[in-house]
Coordinates of C-alpha atoms and ligand atoms in Angstrom, one line a residue:
M1 CA -23.7 8.2 20.8
S2 CA -22.7 4.6 21.3
E3 CA -19.7 3.1 23.4
F4 CA -17.2 3.1 21.7
K5 CA -15.3 0.1 21.9
L6 CA -12.1 -1.5 19.7
T7 CA -13.4 -4.8 18.1
T8 CA -11.6 -7.2 19.2
L9 CA -9.3 -10.1 17.3
E10 CA -11.4 -12.4 18.1
E11 CA -14.9 -11.3 17.2
M12 CA -13.6 -11.3 13.7
E13 CA -12.3 -14.8 14.1
A14 CA -15.7 -15.7 14.8
A15 CA -17.2 -13.9 12.1
T16 CA -14.9 -15.6 9.9
E17 CA -15.4 -18.9 11.1
R18 CA -19.1 -18.2 10.5
L19 CA -18.5 -17.2 7.2
L20 CA -16.6 -20.5 6.4
E21 CA -19.2 -22.8 7.8
T22 CA -21.6 -21.4 5.0
G23 CA -18.7 -22.1 2.8
A24 CA -18.4 -25.6 3.8
K25 CA -22.2 -26.1 3.3
V26 CA -21.4 -25.2 -0.7
G27 CA -18.1 -26.7 -1.0
A28 CA -15.9 -23.6 -1.1
D29 CA -12.2 -24.3 -1.0
S30 CA -10.4 -21.1 1.5
W31 CA -6.8 -19.7 1.9
Q32 CA -7.2 -21.1 5.7
M33 CA -7.3 -25.3 4.4
R34 CA -4.7 -24.4 1.3
V35 CA -2.2 -22.8 4.0
K36 CA -2.7 -26.3 5.5
N37 CA -2.4 -28.3 2.3
Q38 CA 1.3 -26.1 1.7
T39 CA 2.8 -26.3 5.4
P40 CA 5.2 -27.0 5.9
H41 CA 7.2 -24.9 3.9
C42 CA 9.9 -25.6 1.3
K43 CA 13.1 -25.1 3.5
F44 CA 15.4 -24.4 0.4
G45 CA 12.7 -21.9 -0.8
E46 CA 12.3 -20.1 3.0
E47 CA 16.5 -19.5 3.0
G48 CA 16.5 -18.7 -0.6
V49 CA 18.6 -21.4 -1.1
C50 CA 17.4 -22.9 -4.4
C51 CA 18.4 -21.5 -7.9
R52 CA 16.4 -21.4 -11.0
I53 CA 17.9 -18.7 -13.2
C54 CA 19.3 -21.6 -16.0
T55 CA 18.4 -25.1 -16.9
M56 CA 21.8 -26.4 -15.3
G57 CA 20.2 -27.2 -12.6
P58 CA 17.7 -26.4 -10.2
C59 CA 20.4 -26.1 -7.9
R60 CA 19.7 -26.0 -3.9
I61 CA 22.8 -24.8 -1.8
T62 CA 23.6 -27.7 1.1
K63 CA 26.2 -28.6 3.5
K64 CA 27.1 -31.3 1.5
A65 CA 27.0 -29.0 -2.2
P66 CA 27.9 -25.8 -1.1
R67 CA 28.1 -23.9 -4.9
G68 CA 26.2 -24.6 -7.2
I69 CA 26.5 -26.0 -10.8
C70 CA 28.0 -22.6 -12.0
G71 CA 30.4 -22.4 -9.0
C72 CA 27.9 -19.4 -7.9
D73 CA 28.4 -19.6 -3.8
V74 CA 24.9 -19.0 -1.2
H75 CA 25.0 -15.7 -1.0
G76 CA 25.5 -15.1 -5.2
I77 CA 22.0 -17.4 -5.3
V78 CA 20.6 -15.4 -1.7
G79 CA 21.1 -11.5 -3.5
R80 CA 20.0 -12.5 -6.9
N81 CA 16.6 -13.9 -5.5
F82 CA 16.6 -10.9 -3.3
L83 CA 17.1 -8.9 -6.0
R84 CA 14.8 -10.1 -8.6
F85 CA 11.9 -10.2 -5.1
T86 CA 12.9 -6.3 -5.6
A87 CA 13.0 -6.4 -9.1
G88 CA 9.5 -7.8 -9.0
G89 CA 7.7 -5.5 -6.7
S90 CA 9.0 -2.1 -8.5
A91 CA 8.1 -3.1 -11.8
T92 CA 4.4 -3.8 -9.7
H93 CA 4.6 -0.5 -8.2
S94 CA 5.8 1.2 -11.4
D95 CA 3.4 -0.4 -13.7
H96 CA 0.7 0.9 -11.8
G97 CA 2.0 4.5 -11.5
R98 CA 2.8 4.5 -15.2
E99 CA -1.3 3.2 -16.2
I100 CA -2.1 6.5 -14.3
C101 CA 0.3 8.6 -16.4
H102 CA -1.5 7.1 -19.3
T103 CA -4.9 7.8 -17.7
L104 CA -3.5 12.1 -17.1
H105 CA -2.5 11.4 -20.9
E106 CA -6.4 11.0 -21.6
A107 CA -7.9 13.3 -19.7
A108 CA -10.3 15.6 -21.1
A109 CA -12.7 18.6 -20.1
D110 CA -15.7 16.0 -21.6
G111 CA -13.9 13.0 -21.3
N112 CA -14.4 10.4 -18.7
Y113 CA -11.4 11.7 -17.0
K114 CA -10.6 15.1 -16.0
V115 CA -8.3 16.9 -13.7
K116 CA -9.8 17.0 -10.6
D117 CA -6.8 19.1 -8.6
E118 CA -5.2 21.7 -11.0
A119 CA -3.5 23.4 -7.8
K120 CA -1.3 19.8 -7.4
L121 CA -1.2 19.2 -11.8
L122 CA 0.8 22.6 -11.7
R123 CA 2.9 22.6 -8.8
L124 CA 4.1 18.9 -10.9
A125 CA 4.7 21.0 -14.0
A126 CA 6.9 23.1 -12.1
E127 CA 8.5 20.1 -11.0
F128 CA 9.3 18.6 -14.4
G129 CA 10.1 21.8 -16.5
V130 CA 6.4 21.8 -18.4
E131 CA 5.1 25.5 -19.1
T132 CA 1.9 26.7 -18.1
E133 CA 1.7 30.8 -19.2
G134 CA -1.2 30.9 -20.9
R135 CA -1.9 27.0 -21.5
D136 CA -5.1 25.5 -21.6
I137 CA -5.1 23.1 -18.4
Y138 CA -5.3 19.7 -20.5
D139 CA -2.3 20.3 -22.4
V140 CA -0.2 20.8 -19.5
A141 CA -1.6 17.2 -17.9
H142 CA -0.9 16.0 -21.5
E143 CA 2.9 17.5 -21.5
V144 CA 2.8 16.2 -17.7
A145 CA 2.1 12.7 -18.5
E146 CA 4.5 12.6 -20.9
V147 CA 7.2 13.9 -18.9
G148 CA 6.3 11.5 -16.4
L149 CA 6.3 8.1 -18.9
L150 CA 9.3 9.6 -20.1
E151 CA 11.0 9.1 -16.3
Y152 CA 10.5 5.0 -17.3
G153 CA 12.8 5.5 -20.4
K154 CA 14.7 8.0 -20.5
P155 CA 18.2 7.2 -21.6
F156 CA 20.1 9.8 -19.2
G157 CA 19.4 11.7 -15.8
T158 CA 17.9 10.4 -12.9
Q159 CA 14.6 10.8 -11.6
V160 CA 12.9 13.8 -11.2
F161 CA 11.7 13.2 -7.9
L162 CA 15.0 12.5 -6.1
K163 CA 15.3 16.6 -5.5
R164 CA 12.3 16.2 -3.1
A165 CA 14.6 14.9 -1.0
P166 CA 17.0 16.7 1.2
Q167 CA 20.7 17.3 -0.2
H168 CA 22.2 15.1 2.6
T169 CA 19.9 12.5 1.5
Q170 CA 20.3 13.6 -2.4
D171 CA 24.4 13.1 -1.5
I172 CA 23.8 9.6 0.3
W173 CA 22.3 8.5 -3.1
K174 CA 24.9 10.2 -5.2
R175 CA 27.7 8.8 -3.1
E176 CA 26.8 5.2 -2.7
E177 CA 25.7 5.2 -6.6
I178 CA 21.9 4.3 -6.0
E179 CA 20.2 6.7 -7.5
P180 CA 18.0 5.6 -9.6
R181 CA 18.2 6.0 -13.1
A182 CA 14.6 5.6 -15.6
I183 CA 12.6 3.6 -14.1
D184 CA 12.1 0.2 -16.2
R185 CA 16.1 0.2 -16.1
E186 CA 16.5 -0.3 -12.9
V187 CA 14.2 -3.5 -13.0
S188 CA 15.9 -4.6 -16.7
C189 CA 19.2 -4.1 -15.3
S190 CA 18.0 -6.1 -12.2
L191 CA 17.3 -9.0 -14.6
H192 CA 20.4 -8.7 -16.1
M193 CA 22.9 -8.5 -12.9
T194 CA 20.7 -11.5 -11.8
H195 CA 21.3 -13.4 -15.5
M196 CA 23.3 -16.6 -15.2
G197 CA 27.0 -15.7 -15.7
C198 CA 26.6 -11.6 -14.0
S199 CA 26.7 -10.7 -10.3
S200 CA 27.9 -13.1 -7.6
K201 CA 29.1 -9.9 -5.6
P202 CA 26.2 -9.7 -2.0
E203 CA 27.6 -5.5 -2.6
A204 CA 26.6 -4.9 -5.7
L205 CA 23.0 -7.1 -5.3
I206 CA 22.3 -5.5 -2.5
R207 CA 23.5 -1.8 -3.9
Q208 CA 20.8 -2.8 -6.9
S209 CA 18.1 -3.7 -4.6
L210 CA 18.4 -0.6 -3.0
R211 CA 18.4 1.2 -6.1
S212 CA 15.6 -0.7 -8.1
G213 CA 13.9 0.1 -4.3
L214 CA 14.5 3.8 -5.3
S215 CA 13.1 3.8 -8.7
D216 CA 9.8 3.1 -7.3
G217 CA 9.4 4.7 -4.4
W218 CA 10.8 8.0 -5.4
G219 CA 9.9 7.3 -9.1
G220 CA 6.4 4.9 -10.2
S221 CA 4.8 5.2 -6.9
M222 CA 5.8 8.9 -6.8
M223 CA 4.2 9.8 -9.8
G224 CA 1.2 7.3 -9.4
T225 CA 0.2 8.7 -6.2
E226 CA 0.5 12.3 -7.4
F227 CA -1.2 11.9 -10.6
S228 CA -3.8 10.2 -9.1
D229 CA -4.3 13.0 -6.4
V230 CA -4.3 15.4 -10.3
L231 CA -7.4 12.8 -11.6
F232 CA -9.3 12.3 -8.5
G233 CA -8.5 14.9 -6.0
T234 CA -6.1 15.1 -3.2
P235 CA -7.8 13.5 0.0
H236 CA -8.6 15.4 2.4
E237 CA -10.1 13.9 5.8
I238 CA -13.7 12.1 5.2
E239 CA -15.8 9.5 7.8
T240 CA -16.4 6.3 6.3
E241 CA -16.3 2.8 7.9
A242 CA -14.5 -0.5 7.9
N243 CA -15.0 -4.5 8.1
L244 CA -17.5 -6.7 6.3
G245 CA -20.8 -5.5 8.3
V246 CA -20.7 -2.0 5.5
M247 CA -22.3 -4.9 3.3
N248 CA -25.9 -4.1 3.0
A249 CA -27.8 -7.3 2.4
D250 CA -31.0 -5.3 1.0
N251 CA -29.0 -3.9 -1.5
V252 CA -26.9 -4.6 -5.0
N253 CA -23.7 -5.1 -3.2
I254 CA -20.2 -4.4 -5.6
V255 CA -17.0 -4.7 -3.9
V256 CA -13.5 -3.3 -5.3
H257 CA -10.5 -5.1 -5.0
G258 CA -7.2 -4.1 -6.3
H259 CA -4.8 -0.6 -6.8
D260 CA -6.1 1.1 -9.5
P261 CA -8.1 4.4 -8.6
S262 CA -9.1 4.6 -12.7
L263 CA -11.6 1.7 -12.3
S264 CA -12.9 1.9 -8.9
E265 CA -13.6 5.9 -9.1
M266 CA -15.7 5.0 -12.5
I267 CA -17.4 2.3 -11.1
C268 CA -18.5 4.5 -7.7
E269 CA -19.5 7.3 -9.9
Y270 CA -22.2 4.9 -12.2
A271 CA -22.9 2.9 -8.6
D272 CA -24.1 7.0 -7.8
D273 CA -26.2 7.3 -10.8
P274 CA -30.2 7.8 -10.5
E275 CA -30.5 5.6 -13.4
M276 CA -28.8 2.5 -11.7
I277 CA -30.1 3.2 -8.6
A278 CA -34.1 3.5 -9.7
Y279 CA -32.5 -0.2 -12.0
A280 CA -31.6 -1.5 -8.7
K281 CA -34.5 -0.9 -7.1
E282 CA -36.6 -2.7 -10.2
M283 CA -34.7 -5.1 -9.2
G284 CA -36.0 -5.8 -6.1
A285 CA -32.9 -3.9 -4.5
K286 CA -33.3 -0.9 -1.9
G287 CA -30.1 0.6 -3.5
I288 CA -26.6 0.2 -4.1
T289 CA -23.4 -0.7 -2.2
V290 CA -20.1 -0.4 -2.9
S291 CA -17.5 -1.2 -0.6
G292 CA -13.8 -2.3 -1.5
V293 CA -11.3 -4.9 -0.2
C294 CA -7.6 -3.9 -0.7
C295 CA -5.6 -1.0 -1.7
T296 CA -8.6 0.1 -4.5
S297 CA -10.6 0.4 -1.1
N298 CA -7.8 2.6 0.0
E299 CA -8.0 4.9 -3.0
V300 CA -12.1 5.4 -3.2
A301 CA -12.4 5.8 0.6
M302 CA -9.4 8.1 0.6
R303 CA -11.0 10.3 -2.1
R304 CA -15.1 9.4 -1.1
G305 CA -15.7 7.7 2.1
I306 CA -16.7 4.2 0.2
P307 CA -16.8 2.1 2.8
M308 CA -13.8 -0.8 3.7
A309 CA -14.7 -4.2 3.6
G310 CA -11.9 -5.4 4.6
N311 CA -8.0 -6.0 3.8
F312 CA -5.9 -9.0 2.0
L313 CA -7.0 -11.8 4.1
Q314 CA -10.6 -10.9 4.0
Q315 CA -10.9 -10.7 0.1
E316 CA -12.6 -14.5 0.5
N317 CA -14.7 -13.5 3.2
V318 CA -16.4 -11.1 1.2
V319 CA -17.7 -13.7 -1.0
L320 CA -19.3 -16.0 1.6
T321 CA -21.6 -13.4 3.1
G322 CA -23.9 -14.4 0.2
A323 CA -24.6 -11.1 -0.1
C324 CA -22.0 -9.9 -3.0
E325 CA -23.1 -9.4 -6.6
A326 CA -19.6 -8.6 -8.3
I327 CA -16.4 -8.5 -7.1
V328 CA -14.3 -6.2 -9.6
V329 CA -11.1 -6.1 -9.9
D330 CA -7.7 -4.7 -11.1
V331 CA -4.7 -5.3 -10.4
Q332 CA -3.0 -6.8 -7.5
C333 CA -3.0 -8.9 -4.6
I334 CA -5.9 -10.8 -6.2
F335 CA -6.3 -14.5 -5.7
P336 CA -7.1 -16.8 -8.2
A337 CA -9.0 -18.6 -5.9
L338 CA -12.4 -15.6 -6.7
G339 CA -12.7 -17.9 -9.6
P340 CA -13.8 -21.3 -8.4
L341 CA -15.1 -19.9 -5.2
S342 CA -17.5 -17.4 -6.9
K343 CA -18.8 -20.2 -8.6
C344 CA -20.0 -21.4 -5.8
F345 CA -22.7 -18.5 -5.1
H346 CA -24.5 -16.8 -7.1
T347 CA -21.2 -13.9 -7.5
K348 CA -20.0 -12.4 -10.3
F349 CA -16.0 -12.5 -10.5
V350 CA -15.4 -9.6 -12.6
T351 CA -11.5 -9.3 -14.1
T352 CA -10.7 -5.9 -16.4
S353 CA -7.1 -5.7 -16.5
P354 CA -4.6 -7.6 -19.2
I355 CA -2.0 -7.7 -16.8
A356 CA -4.3 -9.8 -14.3
Q357 CA -6.5 -12.4 -16.4
M358 CA -7.8 -15.5 -14.0
P359 CA -10.2 -18.0 -15.5
E360 CA -13.7 -18.4 -13.9
S361 CA -14.1 -14.9 -14.4
D362 CA -15.7 -12.5 -16.8
F363 CA -13.3 -10.3 -18.3
I364 CA -14.3 -7.0 -19.1
R365 CA -11.5 -5.2 -20.6
F366 CA -11.2 -1.7 -19.0
N367 CA -9.3 1.4 -20.9
A368 CA -9.4 5.1 -20.4
H369 CA -11.6 5.6 -23.8
T370 CA -14.7 2.9 -23.1
A371 CA -14.2 3.7 -19.1
G372 CA -17.8 4.8 -18.7
E373 CA -19.3 2.2 -20.5
N374 CA -17.7 -0.5 -18.9
A375 CA -18.7 0.6 -15.9
K376 CA -22.1 1.0 -16.9
A377 CA -21.8 -2.8 -18.1
I378 CA -20.1 -3.6 -14.7
V379 CA -22.9 -1.9 -12.4
K380 CA -25.6 -3.4 -14.4
M381 CA -24.4 -6.7 -14.5
A382 CA -24.3 -6.6 -10.6
I383 CA -27.8 -5.2 -10.4
E384 CA -28.7 -7.6 -13.0
N385 CA -27.5 -10.3 -10.5
F386 CA -29.1 -9.6 -7.4
K387 CA -32.2 -12.3 -8.0
N388 CA -29.8 -14.7 -8.4
R389 CA -28.7 -14.7 -4.7
K390 CA -29.7 -17.5 -2.4
P391 CA -31.4 -15.9 0.8
E392 CA -30.3 -19.4 3.0
L393 CA -27.0 -18.4 2.2
V394 CA -26.8 -15.1 2.9
H395 CA -25.1 -13.8 6.1
I396 CA -23.4 -10.8 7.0
P397 CA -21.1 -10.1 10.3
D398 CA -22.9 -7.4 12.0
M399 CA -19.3 -6.2 12.3
K400 CA -18.2 -2.4 11.1
Q401 CA -16.4 0.3 13.1
K402 CA -16.2 4.4 12.0
A403 CA -13.0 5.7 10.8
V404 CA -11.6 8.9 9.4
V405 CA -9.2 9.0 6.6
G406 CA -8.0 10.9 4.1
F407 CA -4.7 12.3 5.8
S408 CA -2.4 13.2 2.4
V409 CA 0.7 15.3 3.8
E410 CA -1.2 18.6 3.0
E411 CA -4.3 17.2 5.3
I412 CA -1.8 16.7 7.7
V413 CA -0.2 19.2 7.6
H414 CA -3.7 21.5 7.4
K415 CA -5.0 19.4 10.4
L416 CA -1.5 20.5 12.4
D417 CA -1.7 23.6 12.0
G418 CA -3.9 24.4 14.8
V419 CA -1.9 22.3 17.5
T420 CA 0.5 24.5 18.7
N421 CA 0.3 27.7 20.7
T422 CA 2.7 30.6 19.3
Q423 CA 3.3 33.8 17.3
V424 CA 5.4 32.7 14.8
D425 CA 3.0 32.2 11.8
K426 CA 4.0 28.1 11.4
T427 CA 0.9 27.3 8.8
G428 CA 1.5 25.4 6.2
T429 CA 4.2 23.3 7.2
T430 CA 5.4 20.5 9.4
L431 CA 6.8 22.8 12.1
P432 CA 4.0 22.0 14.8
L433 CA 4.4 18.5 13.6
I434 CA 8.1 19.0 14.6
E435 CA 7.2 20.9 17.8
C436 CA 5.0 18.3 19.0
I437 CA 7.9 15.9 18.3
T438 CA 10.6 17.9 20.0
S439 CA 8.7 18.8 22.9
G440 CA 8.4 14.7 23.8
V441 CA 4.8 15.6 23.2
L442 CA 4.6 12.8 20.8
R443 CA 7.8 10.8 21.1
G444 CA 7.9 10.0 17.4
A445 CA 5.8 8.4 14.7
V446 CA 5.9 4.9 13.1
A447 CA 4.9 4.8 9.5
M448 CA 3.4 0.8 9.6
V449 CA 2.4 -0.5 6.0
G450 CA 1.5 -3.7 4.2
C451 CA -0.1 -7.2 3.9
N452 CA -1.3 -9.5 5.9
N453 CA 0.5 -12.7 6.2
P454 CA -1.1 -16.4 6.9
K455 CA 2.1 -16.6 8.6
V456 CA 0.5 -14.3 11.4
R457 CA -2.4 -13.9 13.2
S458 CA -4.4 -12.2 10.8
D459 CA -4.6 -8.2 12.1
A460 CA -2.9 -9.4 15.1
A461 CA 0.5 -7.7 14.4
H462 CA -1.1 -4.2 13.2
I463 CA -3.2 -3.8 15.9
G464 CA -1.6 -5.0 18.5
L465 CA 1.4 -3.0 17.8
M466 CA -0.5 0.1 17.2
K467 CA -2.4 -0.2 20.2
K468 CA 1.5 -0.4 21.9
L469 CA 2.8 2.4 20.5
I470 CA 0.1 4.6 20.8
A471 CA -0.1 4.2 24.1
N472 CA 3.6 5.2 24.6
D473 CA 2.4 8.5 22.3
I474 CA 3.4 7.4 19.1
V475 CA 1.7 8.6 16.2
L476 CA 0.8 5.8 13.6
V477 CA 0.7 6.8 10.0
V478 CA -0.2 3.8 8.3
S479 CA -1.3 2.4 4.6
G480 CA -2.1 -0.7 2.3
C481 CA -3.5 -3.5 4.3
S482 CA -2.3 -2.5 7.6
A483 CA -4.5 1.2 7.6
Q484 CA -7.6 -1.4 6.7
A485 CA -6.4 -3.5 10.0
A486 CA -6.8 -0.1 11.9
A487 CA -10.0 1.2 10.4
K488 CA -11.4 -2.9 10.9
A489 CA -10.7 -2.4 14.9
G490 CA -11.7 1.0 15.2
L491 CA -8.3 2.8 15.6
M492 CA -9.0 5.3 12.8
D493 CA -11.9 6.3 15.3
K494 CA -11.0 9.7 16.8
R495 CA -12.9 7.9 19.9
A496 CA -9.8 5.8 20.3
K497 CA -7.6 8.8 21.8
D498 CA -8.3 7.5 24.6
L499 CA -6.2 4.5 24.1
C500 CA -3.2 6.8 23.6
G501 CA -0.9 8.1 26.2
A502 CA -1.2 11.9 27.8
G503 CA 0.7 13.6 24.9
L504 CA -1.2 12.0 22.0
K505 CA -4.8 12.3 23.7
R506 CA -3.5 15.7 23.8
V507 CA -2.6 16.2 20.0
C508 CA -6.1 13.8 18.7
E509 CA -8.1 16.2 20.7
L510 CA -6.4 19.9 19.8
A511 CA -5.9 18.8 15.8
D512 CA -9.5 17.3 15.6
I513 CA -7.3 14.1 14.4
P514 CA -7.2 9.8 15.1
P515 CA -4.0 8.7 16.4
V516 CA -3.7 6.4 13.6
L517 CA -3.7 8.2 10.4
H518 CA -4.7 6.9 6.9
M519 CA -2.4 7.8 4.2
G520 CA -3.6 5.4 2.0
S521 CA -3.1 2.5 -0.4
C522 CA 0.9 0.8 -1.0
V523 CA 1.8 3.7 -3.8
D524 CA 0.4 5.9 -0.9
I525 CA 4.1 5.3 0.9
S526 CA 5.8 7.8 -1.3
R527 CA 3.4 10.7 0.7
M528 CA 5.1 9.5 3.6
M529 CA 8.2 9.7 2.0
V530 CA 7.2 12.9 0.8
L531 CA 6.6 13.5 4.8
A532 CA 9.9 12.2 5.7
A533 CA 11.4 14.6 3.6
T534 CA 9.5 17.6 4.5
L535 CA 10.1 17.0 8.4
A536 CA 14.0 17.0 7.8
K537 CA 14.2 19.9 5.9
D538 CA 11.6 22.3 8.0
S539 CA 13.8 20.8 11.0
G540 CA 17.0 20.9 10.0
L541 CA 17.5 17.2 10.4
N542 CA 18.6 14.2 8.4
I543 CA 16.0 11.9 7.8
S544 CA 17.8 9.3 9.8
Q545 CA 18.2 11.5 13.1
L546 CA 14.1 11.6 13.3
P547 CA 12.6 10.1 15.9
L548 CA 11.1 8.2 13.0
V549 CA 10.9 4.2 11.8
G550 CA 9.0 2.1 9.2
C551 CA 7.2 -1.1 10.0
A552 CA 6.0 -3.8 8.0
P553 CA 5.0 -6.6 10.9
E554 CA 2.5 -9.3 8.3
W555 CA 3.8 -8.2 5.0
M556 CA 3.9 -10.8 2.1
S557 CA 4.2 -9.8 -1.3
E558 CA 7.2 -8.2 -3.8
K559 CA 6.2 -5.1 -3.7
A560 CA 6.7 -5.1 -0.1
V561 CA 10.2 -5.8 -0.2
S562 CA 10.4 -2.9 -2.8
I563 CA 8.3 -0.8 -0.7
G564 CA 11.2 -2.0 2.8
N565 CA 14.6 -0.8 0.6
Y566 CA 13.3 2.4 -1.1
V567 CA 12.5 3.4 3.1
V568 CA 16.0 2.0 3.7
A569 CA 17.4 3.7 1.7
T570 CA 16.0 6.8 2.7
G571 CA 17.3 7.0 5.7
I572 CA 14.2 4.9 7.5
D573 CA 14.6 2.0 9.5
T574 CA 12.6 -1.0 9.2
Y575 CA 10.7 -3.9 11.2
L576 CA 9.5 -6.2 9.4
G577 CA 7.6 -9.4 11.2
V578 CA 7.7 -11.6 8.3
E579 CA 11.6 -12.8 7.7
P580 CA 12.1 -12.3 4.0
Y581 CA 14.0 -15.1 2.1
V582 CA 17.3 -14.2 2.9
S583 CA 18.4 -16.4 6.2
G584 CA 20.6 -18.9 4.2
S585 CA 22.9 -16.8 3.9
D586 CA 24.6 -14.7 6.7
Q587 CA 26.1 -12.4 4.3
I588 CA 23.1 -11.0 3.0
A589 CA 21.3 -10.7 6.2
G590 CA 24.0 -9.4 7.3
L591 CA 24.2 -6.5 4.9
L592 CA 19.8 -6.0 5.4
T593 CA 20.6 -5.5 9.0
E594 CA 23.2 -3.7 9.6
G595 CA 25.7 -3.3 6.6
V596 CA 24.1 -1.3 4.7
R597 CA 23.5 1.3 7.8
D598 CA 27.2 2.6 6.2
W599 CA 25.9 3.6 3.0
V600 CA 22.4 5.2 3.9
E601 CA 21.8 5.7 7.8
A602 CA 19.5 3.0 8.4
A603 CA 18.8 -1.2 7.9
Y604 CA 16.2 -3.6 8.1
T605 CA 15.6 -5.3 11.9
V606 CA 13.3 -8.8 11.5
E607 CA 11.6 -10.1 14.5
K608 CA 9.1 -12.6 14.1
D609 CA 8.0 -11.6 17.9
I610 CA 5.4 -8.8 17.7
E611 CA 5.7 -7.5 21.5
K612 CA 9.6 -7.6 20.6
L613 CA 9.0 -6.2 17.5
G614 CA 7.9 -3.3 19.5
D615 CA 9.7 -3.1 22.1
M616 CA 12.5 -2.4 19.7
M617 CA 11.1 0.3 17.7
I618 CA 9.8 2.2 20.5
E619 CA 13.9 1.9 21.4
R620 CA 15.0 2.7 18.7
I621 CA 13.4 6.1 18.5
E622 CA 14.0 6.8 22.1
E623 CA 17.6 6.2 20.7
K624 CA 17.1 8.6 18.0
R625 CA 15.8 11.6 20.4
A626 CA 19.0 10.8 22.6
A627 CA 20.7 11.1 20.1
L628 CA 19.1 15.1 19.3
G629 CA 18.6 15.5 23.2
I630 CA 15.1 15.8 23.1
Ligands
LIG1 S1 -3.2 -4.1 -1.2 S2 0.6 -5.3 -1.0 S3 -1.7 -7.5 0.3 S4 -0.9 -3.9 1.8 FE1 -1.9 -2.9 -1.6 FE2 -2.5 -4.9 1.0 FE3 0.1 -5.8 0.7 FE4 -1.6 -6.2 -1.8

């Protein structure tokens, strides 16, 4: 076995520089150039003090003009902007979940999509009150999907999944009137509240921000995750690789990008088809390599071991290799820049969803009925494009790391079963993990999530924080682009245990896991909520008492704010490395960083100095331990 060494940021940056040289040769634009054009950023926007909600303005709050034309003060404007930001993220995640519900509704024994995890479907059916006795599994699947779809618009009641939370958390949600009702209702209500002439009271706006976030995390996202597991299988430990070196110069390279596994699963299926591989060989390639970017990549990495080419800010890099025959996208986090960029190369930029249509792309409309033929057409298109490569432009950085992924809650519980030596049978519970934490072998856990953002040196915060935390015996559960940062650096290689403190290293050895556990995509942060809820129930503690915090050090999207809100509202302190647009109002900023603690027992901390951010998380974990006397 070769010597293990993390890939450094400098090595990754040098690889990017080399790719940008190719880009310069062909006149390609890049996010690095666009950032220069866009900075310094608008101060009004950064502080959240610009209101464009009606056409009397736009109004911008300054010392000289402390109120908008309607009389709204800065706190109302900042709060409304924050709530709209949250609603955007909640709508996006939840609509993804809705698409998956529809896909489940289309599943058939002889169809494009089948039920892969029957046991999980039956568990969900019980939760959703769907009769299973003596019924065909597909009838059950369709009814579960229907009940799921009704969660979006149910006229009465609250989200079914709230019952998964400990009673204490449910009581808080009820007391604070933030229990999410129908998912779409929370989004509509947020837009209604922020319409001209409605809410401008900070407490009301932040309360609804939490509620809208909860409708995502304990509603739409949770369904997205659960139903994806039913359709494509619940993830279990699997080996893969990460970073641009996973692309193969001899093969047809197809890169999947976005979030919805329905498309990427099908692409993987057809790329594996012997008929397609033979066709690729006929066209002069040695085979077909599918790799991924962003959360679509996480989905297929977790279930199929498909390699991860990169995260959010590497999406242009895959095209810049000159070896990408097709970049195939579904929804969310896709740069429109890929259109013009792909035109500088031979790359086909294939859009597939009516929700994410972009200029200068080939649009192949994808849906559950025609998924097989759509995927086949896309794979064929990529193969036929191989001959159009310009060899002089091909450069794939020789850079990749091994990664072990697939840590669903079920897999984490299974892997940790072997950790404690006890007479009592604790298998199938989180008790072994709790024992590791209470004994101090593990000091605690950090759920690290979220994007890249050009405001932060790319991946530096993710990787830097992870290294610091594991050295302090804090285990990481990660998702989204944070997970890919870890994988690219090598932190999901089991040999990364040597970078851990003695306690975490021992746990990694006994459980045979890496110190950074890949739990999936952005919607899969719902897995982390289920894990936290289970740990609380199994330990008899409240979620807010657990030595567990959340962190999004490089976040950028509306979805991330929705996530942050549901993580905080679940009782988990959350640490951000990028400022939300709320600094213009001390009342809104104060509520988010302290005030909400009185409601939900947790709050945000914002700190741009990453070293300090890490210290603060460790300190918080130790405070929680001290409060428990452990
Ligand atoms: S893809 S939302 S950049 S994590 Fe889920 Fe990455 Fe953030 Fe998109």
